[in-house]
PDB file of C-alpha atoms in Angstrom:
ATOM      1  CA  MET A   1      22.960  46.953  20.102  1.00 41.00           C
ATOM      2  CA  LYS A   2      21.728  47.460  23.665  1.00 42.00           C
ATOM      3  CA  LEU A   3      24.365  45.060  25.006  1.00 43.00           C
ATOM      4  CA  MET A   4      27.166  46.875  23.162  1.00 44.00           C
ATOM      5  CA  ALA A   5      25.898  50.223  24.459  1.00 44.00           C
ATOM      6  CA  VAL A   6      25.943  48.912  28.020  1.00 46.00           C
ATOM      7  CA  GLY A   7      29.521  47.688  27.480  1.00 49.00           C
ATOM      8  CA  ILE A   8      30.636  51.104  26.304  1.00 44.00           C
ATOM      9  CA  VAL A   9      29.016  52.805  29.312  1.00 45.00           C
ATOM     10  CA  LEU A  10      30.686  50.379  31.723  1.00 49.00           C
ATOM     11  CA  ALA A  11      34.079  50.813  30.076  1.00 48.00           C
ATOM     12  CA  ALA A  12      33.732  54.581  30.373  1.00 45.00           C
ATOM     13  CA  ALA A  13      32.893  54.174  34.049  1.00 46.00           C
ATOM     14  CA  TRP A  14      36.077  52.161  34.598  1.00 52.00           C
ATOM     15  CA  ALA A  15      38.255  54.785  32.936  1.00 57.00           C
ATOM     16  CA  LEU A  16      40.416  56.803  35.294  1.00 59.00           C
ATOM     17  CA  PRO A  17      40.108  60.601  35.668  1.00 63.00           C
ATOM     18  CA  ALA A  18      41.911  62.732  33.110  1.00 58.00           C
ATOM     19  CA  ALA A  19      44.221  64.126  35.810  1.00 59.00           C
ATOM     20  CA  ASP A  20      45.721  60.675  36.323  1.00 91.00           C
ATOM     21  CA  TRP A  21      46.903  60.242  32.739  1.00 97.00           C
ATOM     22  CA  LYS A  22      50.649  60.474  32.112  1.00 97.00           C
ATOM     23  CA  PRO A  23      52.663  60.131  28.888  1.00 98.00           C
ATOM     24  CA  LEU A  24      54.199  56.696  28.430  1.00 98.00           C
ATOM     25  CA  PHE A  25      56.074  57.909  25.342  1.00 98.00           C
ATOM     26  CA  ASN A  26      57.401  61.472  25.519  1.00 97.00           C
ATOM     27  CA  GLY A  27      57.218  62.230  21.781  1.00 97.00           C
ATOM     28  CA  LYS A  28      60.895  63.272  21.717  1.00 97.00           C
ATOM     29  CA  ASN A  29      63.090  60.195  22.181  1.00 98.00           C
ATOM     30  CA  LEU A  30      63.063  56.590  23.397  1.00 98.00           C
ATOM     31  CA  ASP A  31      63.827  57.355  27.038  1.00 98.00           C
ATOM     32  CA  GLY A  32      62.183  54.660  29.140  1.00 98.00           C
ATOM     33  CA  TRP A  33      62.001  52.187  26.253  1.00 98.00           C
ATOM     34  CA  GLU A  34      64.211  49.346  25.006  1.00 98.00           C
ATOM     35  CA  VAL A  35      64.437  47.920  21.490  1.00 97.00           C
ATOM     36  CA  ILE A  36      64.248  44.111  21.457  1.00 97.00           C
ATOM     37  CA  GLY A  37      65.538  42.618  18.199  1.00 94.00           C
ATOM     38  CA  ASP A  38      66.522  44.450  15.023  1.00 91.00           C
ATOM     39  CA  GLY A  39      63.666  46.922  14.705  1.00 94.00           C
ATOM     40  CA  GLN A  40      64.354  50.560  13.887  1.00 95.00           C
ATOM     41  CA  TRP A  41      62.266  52.987  15.937  1.00 97.00           C
ATOM     42  CA  THR A  42      62.407  56.666  15.019  1.00 97.00           C
ATOM     43  CA  VAL A  43      60.728  59.657  16.642  1.00 98.00           C
ATOM     44  CA  MET A  44      59.594  61.923  13.801  1.00 98.00           C
ATOM     45  CA  ALA A  45      59.444  65.719  13.912  1.00 98.00           C
ATOM     46  CA  ASP A  46      55.771  65.775  14.895  1.00 98.00           C
ATOM     47  CA  GLY A  47      56.349  63.357  17.791  1.00 98.00           C
ATOM     48  CA  THR A  48      55.025  60.282  16.002  1.00 98.00           C
ATOM     49  CA  LEU A  49      56.846  57.028  16.743  1.00 98.00           C
ATOM     50  CA  LEU A  50      57.772  55.158  13.541  1.00 98.00           C
ATOM     51  CA  GLY A  51      58.714  51.487  13.654  1.00 98.00           C
ATOM     52  CA  GLN A  52      60.176  49.567  10.736  1.00 96.00           C
ATOM     53  CA  ARG A  53      62.697  46.845   9.992  1.00 92.00           C
ATOM     54  CA  THR A  54      66.225  47.291   8.690  1.00 82.00           C
ATOM     55  CA  THR A  55      66.130  44.343   6.316  1.00 73.00           C
ATOM     56  CA  ASN A  56      68.182  44.328   3.124  1.00 63.00           C
ATOM     57  CA  LEU A  57      66.476  41.985   0.674  1.00 59.00           C
ATOM     58  CA  ARG A  58      69.320  42.195  -1.832  1.00 55.00           C
ATOM     59  CA  THR A  59      71.744  40.522   0.557  1.00 59.00           C
ATOM     60  CA  GLN A  60      69.183  38.055   1.902  1.00 59.00           C
ATOM     61  CA  LEU A  61      67.904  36.740  -1.428  1.00 60.00           C
ATOM     62  CA  VAL A  62      71.006  36.277  -3.548  1.00 58.00           C
ATOM     63  CA  PRO A  63      71.364  32.657  -4.747  1.00 57.00           C
ATOM     64  CA  GLY A  64      73.523  30.692  -2.352  1.00 61.00           C
ATOM     65  CA  GLY A  65      73.503  33.615   0.084  1.00 67.00           C
ATOM     66  CA  PRO A  66      72.816  33.570   3.817  1.00 74.00           C
ATOM     67  CA  LEU A  67      69.271  32.242   3.252  1.00 77.00           C
ATOM     68  CA  PRO A  68      69.741  29.524   0.630  1.00 75.00           C
ATOM     69  CA  THR A  69      66.473  27.624   1.194  1.00 83.00           C
ATOM     70  CA  ALA A  70      62.801  28.568   1.327  1.00 84.00           C
ATOM     71  CA  SER A  71      62.654  27.356   4.924  1.00 90.00           C
ATOM     72  CA  ASP A  72      65.586  29.554   5.913  1.00 86.00           C
ATOM     73  CA  PHE A  73      63.890  32.527   4.291  1.00 84.00           C
ATOM     74  CA  ARG A  74      60.556  31.857   6.039  1.00 89.00           C
ATOM     75  CA  HIS A  75      62.237  31.583   9.425  1.00 90.00           C
ATOM     76  CA  TRP A  76      64.026  34.863   8.845  1.00 89.00           C
ATOM     77  CA  VAL A  77      60.866  36.637   7.645  1.00 90.00           C
ATOM     78  CA  ASP A  78      58.927  35.550  10.742  1.00 94.00           C
ATOM     79  CA  GLN A  79      61.496  36.891  13.201  1.00 94.00           C
ATOM     80  CA  GLN A  80      59.788  39.536  15.316  1.00 97.00           C
ATOM     81  CA  SER A  81      61.077  42.747  16.863  1.00 97.00           C
ATOM     82  CA  TRP A  82      59.593  44.701  19.780  1.00 98.00           C
ATOM     83  CA  LEU A  83      59.862  47.980  21.623  1.00 98.00           C
ATOM     84  CA  TYR A  84      59.372  47.454  25.363  1.00 98.00           C
ATOM     85  CA  THR A  85      59.080  49.769  28.327  1.00 98.00           C
ATOM     86  CA  LYS A  86      62.035  49.438  30.650  1.00 98.00           C
ATOM     87  CA  ARG A  87      59.599  49.233  33.528  1.00 98.00           C
ATOM     88  CA  ASN A  88      58.426  45.674  34.196  1.00 98.00           C
ATOM     89  CA  ASP A  89      55.733  46.233  36.830  1.00 97.00           C
ATOM     90  CA  PHE A  90      52.671  47.637  35.055  1.00 98.00           C
ATOM     91  CA  GLY A  91      49.640  45.884  36.536  1.00 97.00           C
ATOM     92  CA  GLU A  92      46.249  47.574  36.662  1.00 98.00           C
ATOM     93  CA  PHE A  93      46.035  50.517  34.292  1.00 98.00           C
ATOM     94  CA  ASP A  94      44.261  52.248  31.446  1.00 98.00           C
ATOM     95  CA  LEU A  95      46.456  52.532  28.337  1.00 98.00           C
ATOM     96  CA  HIS A  96      45.601  54.771  25.397  1.00 98.00           C
ATOM     97  CA  LEU A  97      47.418  54.933  22.076  1.00 98.00           C
ATOM     98  CA  GLU A  98      46.778  55.719  18.439  1.00 98.00           C
ATOM     99  CA  TYR A  99      48.240  53.629  15.641  1.00 98.00           C
ATOM    100  CA  TRP A 100      48.622  53.514  11.876  1.00 98.00           C
ATOM    101  CA  ILE A 101      49.591  50.260  10.173  1.00 98.00           C
ATOM    102  CA  ARG A 102      50.408  49.656   6.514  1.00 96.00           C
ATOM    103  CA  THR A 103      48.211  47.559   4.218  1.00 96.00           C
ATOM    104  CA  MET A 104      48.969  43.876   4.926  1.00 96.00           C
ATOM    105  CA  GLY A 105      50.421  45.063   8.229  1.00 97.00           C
ATOM    106  CA  ASN A 106      50.612  43.128  11.489  1.00 98.00           C
ATOM    107  CA  SER A 107      51.534  44.589  14.851  1.00 98.00           C
ATOM    108  CA  GLY A 108      50.270  44.445  18.407  1.00 98.00           C
ATOM    109  CA  VAL A 109      50.496  45.702  21.962  1.00 98.00           C
ATOM    110  CA  SER A 110      51.893  43.368  24.596  1.00 98.00           C
ATOM    111  CA  ILE A 111      51.059  43.495  28.294  1.00 98.00           C
ATOM    112  CA  ARG A 112      52.284  41.328  31.199  1.00 98.00           C
ATOM    113  CA  ASP A 113      54.957  39.566  29.133  1.00 98.00           C
ATOM    114  CA  SER A 114      57.641  38.642  31.648  1.00 97.00           C
ATOM    115  CA  SER A 115      59.861  37.245  28.858  1.00 98.00           C
ATOM    116  CA  ARG A 116      60.218  40.629  27.122  1.00 98.00           C
ATOM    117  CA  ALA A 117      59.834  38.829  23.763  1.00 98.00           C
ATOM    118  CA  LYS A 118      62.955  36.746  24.368  1.00 97.00           C
ATOM    119  CA  TRP A 119      61.713  33.851  22.227  1.00 98.00           C
ATOM    120  CA  ALA A 120      60.006  35.975  19.577  1.00 98.00           C
ATOM    121  CA  VAL A 121      63.204  37.565  18.238  1.00 96.00           C
ATOM    122  CA  THR A 122      64.948  34.268  17.547  1.00 96.00           C
ATOM    123  CA  ILE A 123      65.210  32.649  14.102  1.00 92.00           C
ATOM    124  CA  PRO A 124      62.769  30.957  13.869  1.00 94.00           C
ATOM    125  CA  PRO A 125      60.548  32.389  16.600  1.00 96.00           C
ATOM    126  CA  ASP A 126      59.320  29.936  19.222  1.00 97.00           C
ATOM    127  CA  TYR A 127      55.573  30.412  18.873  1.00 95.00           C
ATOM    128  CA  THR A 128      54.912  28.524  22.098  1.00 97.00           C
ATOM    129  CA  LYS A 129      56.681  31.297  24.039  1.00 97.00           C
ATOM    130  CA  THR A 130      55.869  34.521  22.193  1.00 97.00           C
ATOM    131  CA  PRO A 131      54.426  37.460  24.184  1.00 98.00           C
ATOM    132  CA  SER A 132      50.852  36.397  23.341  1.00 98.00           C
ATOM    133  CA  LYS A 133      51.515  33.031  25.023  1.00 98.00           C
ATOM    134  CA  ILE A 134      53.260  34.318  28.165  1.00 98.00           C
ATOM    135  CA  GLY A 135      51.362  37.554  28.744  1.00 98.00           C
ATOM    136  CA  TYR A 136      48.746  38.995  26.404  1.00 98.00           C
ATOM    137  CA  GLU A 137      48.861  40.589  22.978  1.00 98.00           C
ATOM    138  CA  ILE A 138      46.221  42.995  21.723  1.00 98.00           C
ATOM    139  CA  GLN A 139      46.226  42.509  17.974  1.00 98.00           C
ATOM    140  CA  ILE A 140      46.755  45.168  15.308  1.00 98.00           C
ATOM    141  CA  ASN A 141      45.987  43.871  11.816  1.00 98.00           C
ATOM    142  CA  ASN A 142      45.323  45.655   8.530  1.00 97.00           C
ATOM    143  CA  ARG A 143      44.292  42.873   6.130  1.00 96.00           C
ATOM    144  CA  TYR A 144      47.226  40.661   7.099  1.00 96.00           C
ATOM    145  CA  PRO A 145      46.352  36.957   6.529  1.00 94.00           C
ATOM    146  CA  ASP A 146      45.706  36.252  10.208  1.00 93.00           C
ATOM    147  CA  PRO A 147      42.237  35.358  11.586  1.00 94.00           C
ATOM    148  CA  HIS A 148      42.422  37.811  14.512  1.00 97.00           C
ATOM    149  CA  PRO A 149      41.242  41.380  13.725  1.00 98.00           C
ATOM    150  CA  SER A 150      42.586  44.502  15.389  1.00 98.00           C
ATOM    151  CA  GLY A 151      41.472  44.784  19.001  1.00 98.00           C
ATOM    152  CA  SER A 152      41.443  41.022  19.576  1.00 98.00           C
ATOM    153  CA  ILE A 153      42.906  39.666  22.799  1.00 98.00           C
ATOM    154  CA  TYR A 154      45.077  37.216  20.902  1.00 98.00           C
ATOM    155  CA  GLY A 155      44.067  33.622  21.562  1.00 97.00           C
ATOM    156  CA  PHE A 156      41.269  34.582  23.961  1.00 98.00           C
ATOM    157  CA  MET A 157      38.645  36.711  22.203  1.00 98.00           C
ATOM    158  CA  ASP A 158      38.397  38.052  18.673  1.00 98.00           C
ATOM    159  CA  ALA A 159      37.211  41.577  17.962  1.00 98.00           C
ATOM    160  CA  PRO A 160      34.673  42.309  15.202  1.00 98.00           C
ATOM    161  CA  LYS A 161      36.150  43.042  11.806  1.00 96.00           C
ATOM    162  CA  ASP A 162      34.420  46.379  11.271  1.00 96.00           C
ATOM    163  CA  ALA A 163      35.806  48.378  14.214  1.00 97.00           C
ATOM    164  CA  GLN A 164      39.063  49.481  12.578  1.00 98.00           C
ATOM    165  CA  HIS A 165      39.579  52.315  10.078  1.00 97.00           C
ATOM    166  CA  GLU A 166      41.747  50.558   7.498  1.00 95.00           C
ATOM    167  CA  ASP A 167      44.756  52.480   6.178  1.00 96.00           C
ATOM    168  CA  ASP A 168      44.111  55.298   8.649  1.00 98.00           C
ATOM    169  CA  TRP A 169      44.771  56.267  12.245  1.00 98.00           C
ATOM    170  CA  ASN A 170      42.909  54.336  14.949  1.00 98.00           C
ATOM    171  CA  ALA A 171      42.526  54.873  18.692  1.00 98.00           C
ATOM    172  CA  MET A 172      42.999  51.902  21.023  1.00 98.00           C
ATOM    173  CA  ASP A 173      42.316  51.728  24.760  1.00 98.00           C
ATOM    174  CA  ILE A 174      43.393  48.775  26.885  1.00 98.00           C
ATOM    175  CA  ILE A 175      41.869  48.531  30.362  1.00 98.00           C
ATOM    176  CA  SER A 176      43.975  46.098  32.376  1.00 98.00           C
ATOM    177  CA  ARG A 177      42.559  44.826  35.679  1.00 98.00           C
ATOM    178  CA  ASN A 178      43.531  41.764  37.674  1.00 96.00           C
ATOM    179  CA  ASP A 179      40.270  40.013  36.815  1.00 96.00           C
ATOM    180  CA  LYS A 180      39.621  41.342  33.314  1.00 98.00           C
ATOM    181  CA  ILE A 181      41.171  42.846  30.189  1.00 98.00           C
ATOM    182  CA  THR A 182      38.957  45.145  28.129  1.00 98.00           C
ATOM    183  CA  VAL A 183      39.839  46.571  24.715  1.00 98.00           C
ATOM    184  CA  LYS A 184      38.194  49.547  23.027  1.00 98.00           C
ATOM    185  CA  LEU A 185      38.852  50.442  19.390  1.00 98.00           C
ATOM    186  CA  ASN A 186      37.798  53.887  18.215  1.00 98.00           C
ATOM    187  CA  GLY A 187      35.616  54.241  21.313  1.00 98.00           C
ATOM    188  CA  ARG A 188      33.890  50.885  20.918  1.00 98.00           C
ATOM    189  CA  VAL A 189      34.302  47.919  23.260  1.00 98.00           C
ATOM    190  CA  VAL A 190      35.525  45.110  20.986  1.00 98.00           C
ATOM    191  CA  ALA A 191      36.930  42.467  23.362  1.00 98.00           C
ATOM    192  CA  GLU A 192      36.785  41.482  27.019  1.00 98.00           C
ATOM    193  CA  HIS A 193      38.247  38.465  28.784  1.00 98.00           C
ATOM    194  CA  SER A 194      39.298  37.418  32.257  1.00 98.00           C
ATOM    195  CA  GLY A 195      42.476  35.896  30.849  1.00 96.00           C
ATOM    196  CA  ASP A 196      44.437  32.938  32.178  1.00 97.00           C
ATOM    197  CA  PRO A 197      44.832  32.924  35.980  1.00 96.00           C
ATOM    198  CA  ALA A 198      48.202  31.206  35.595  1.00 97.00           C
ATOM    199  CA  ARG A 199      49.687  34.091  33.606  1.00 98.00           C
ATOM    200  CA  PRO A 200      51.452  37.086  35.194  1.00 97.00           C
ATOM    201  CA  LYS A 201      49.402  39.963  36.601  1.00 97.00           C
ATOM    202  CA  THR A 202      52.140  42.526  35.934  1.00 98.00           C
ATOM    203  CA  GLY A 203      54.814  43.141  33.325  1.00 98.00           C
ATOM    204  CA  PRO A 204      56.165  45.580  30.732  1.00 98.00           C
ATOM    205  CA  ILE A 205      54.244  47.110  27.846  1.00 98.00           C
ATOM    206  CA  GLY A 206      55.470  46.355  24.327  1.00 98.00           C
ATOM    207  CA  LEU A 207      54.880  47.443  20.735  1.00 98.00           C
ATOM    208  CA  GLN A 208      55.375  44.864  17.978  1.00 98.00           C
ATOM    209  CA  LEU A 209      56.963  44.682  14.557  1.00 98.00           C
ATOM    210  CA  HIS A 210      55.587  41.292  13.578  1.00 97.00           C
ATOM    211  CA  ASP A 211      58.000  40.369  10.765  1.00 95.00           C
ATOM    212  CA  GLN A 212      60.673  41.698   8.433  1.00 92.00           C
ATOM    213  CA  PHE A 213      58.258  43.679   6.238  1.00 92.00           C
ATOM    214  CA  GLN A 214      56.353  45.701   8.796  1.00 95.00           C
ATOM    215  CA  VAL A 215      55.915  49.462   9.115  1.00 97.00           C
ATOM    216  CA  VAL A 216      53.814  50.884  11.950  1.00 98.00           C
ATOM    217  CA  MET A 217      53.336  54.252  13.636  1.00 98.00           C
ATOM    218  CA  PHE A 218      52.147  55.144  17.132  1.00 98.00           C
ATOM    219  CA  ARG A 219      51.290  58.437  18.799  1.00 98.00           C
ATOM    220  CA  ASN A 220      49.622  59.823  21.931  1.00 98.00           C
ATOM    221  CA  ILE A 221      50.705  56.874  24.086  1.00 98.00           C
ATOM    222  CA  ARG A 222      49.590  57.576  27.638  1.00 98.00           C
ATOM    223  CA  ILE A 223      48.752  55.609  30.758  1.00 98.00           C
ATOM    224  CA  ALA A 224      46.769  55.989  33.970  1.00 98.00           C
ATOM    225  CA  GLU A 225      47.704  53.525  36.691  1.00 98.00           C
ATOM    226  CA  VAL A 226      45.333  52.224  39.343  1.00 94.00           C
ATOM    227  CA  GLY A 227      46.115  52.520  43.051  1.00 78.00           C
ATOM    228  CA  SER A 228      49.135  53.779  44.913  1.00 45.00           C
ATOM    229  CA  ARG A 229      51.679  52.963  42.167  1.00 47.00           C
ATOM    230  CA  ARG A 230      50.680  55.951  40.094  1.00 43.00           C
ATOM    231  CA  ALA A 231      51.125  58.442  42.946  1.00 44.00           C
ATOM    232  CA  ASP A 232      54.900  58.698  42.684  1.00 45.00           C
ATOM    233  CA  ARG A 233      55.359  58.167  38.929  1.00 42.00           C
TER     234      ARG A 233
END
């Protein structure tokens, strides 16, 4: 308990002043963002960002249709879609967002992915080149059959399973520094890792629709950048 408390104090000390925070999503439209793949992203009346897929199961599952085999269907299901910032040079920053994910839902937040999910939106996805393999993905998971809980730095450090409010809104903070990535979930430090020195130090920020059956919502997406970059943004 003492160690976790120290972690929370240190993370708070790293956080940038409130005056430096700026909206990354304006709550009105998708200006500054780009849809990668076939996801449908809608800004609702209250400013919440809704992401879902446009799949039509009736046309995909008919016998002898476009997906005649189980393998074809699995490859199609696993095709990802993403929403990426048009900016590609986010490096050291504090990112805050709130998310809601459906039961059995899988999503994530990508940072430093220079590929912009190029190989994740193919059928089948190339799992050796997805955003979590090129940059980093911070996992969002609501009882999806995946071993990495929400807040995990995918492939580097798993978060505890009890930090997320299932089937409800959650607050996530990602503190990106050149020598460390720190993740807080609902105010609690849940993962920290220095990352892979061979991976990029900068890149876009992305929001994931993991497969054809996902529904996710985001709100209050804001960022505070470290150093001179934030001065003219």
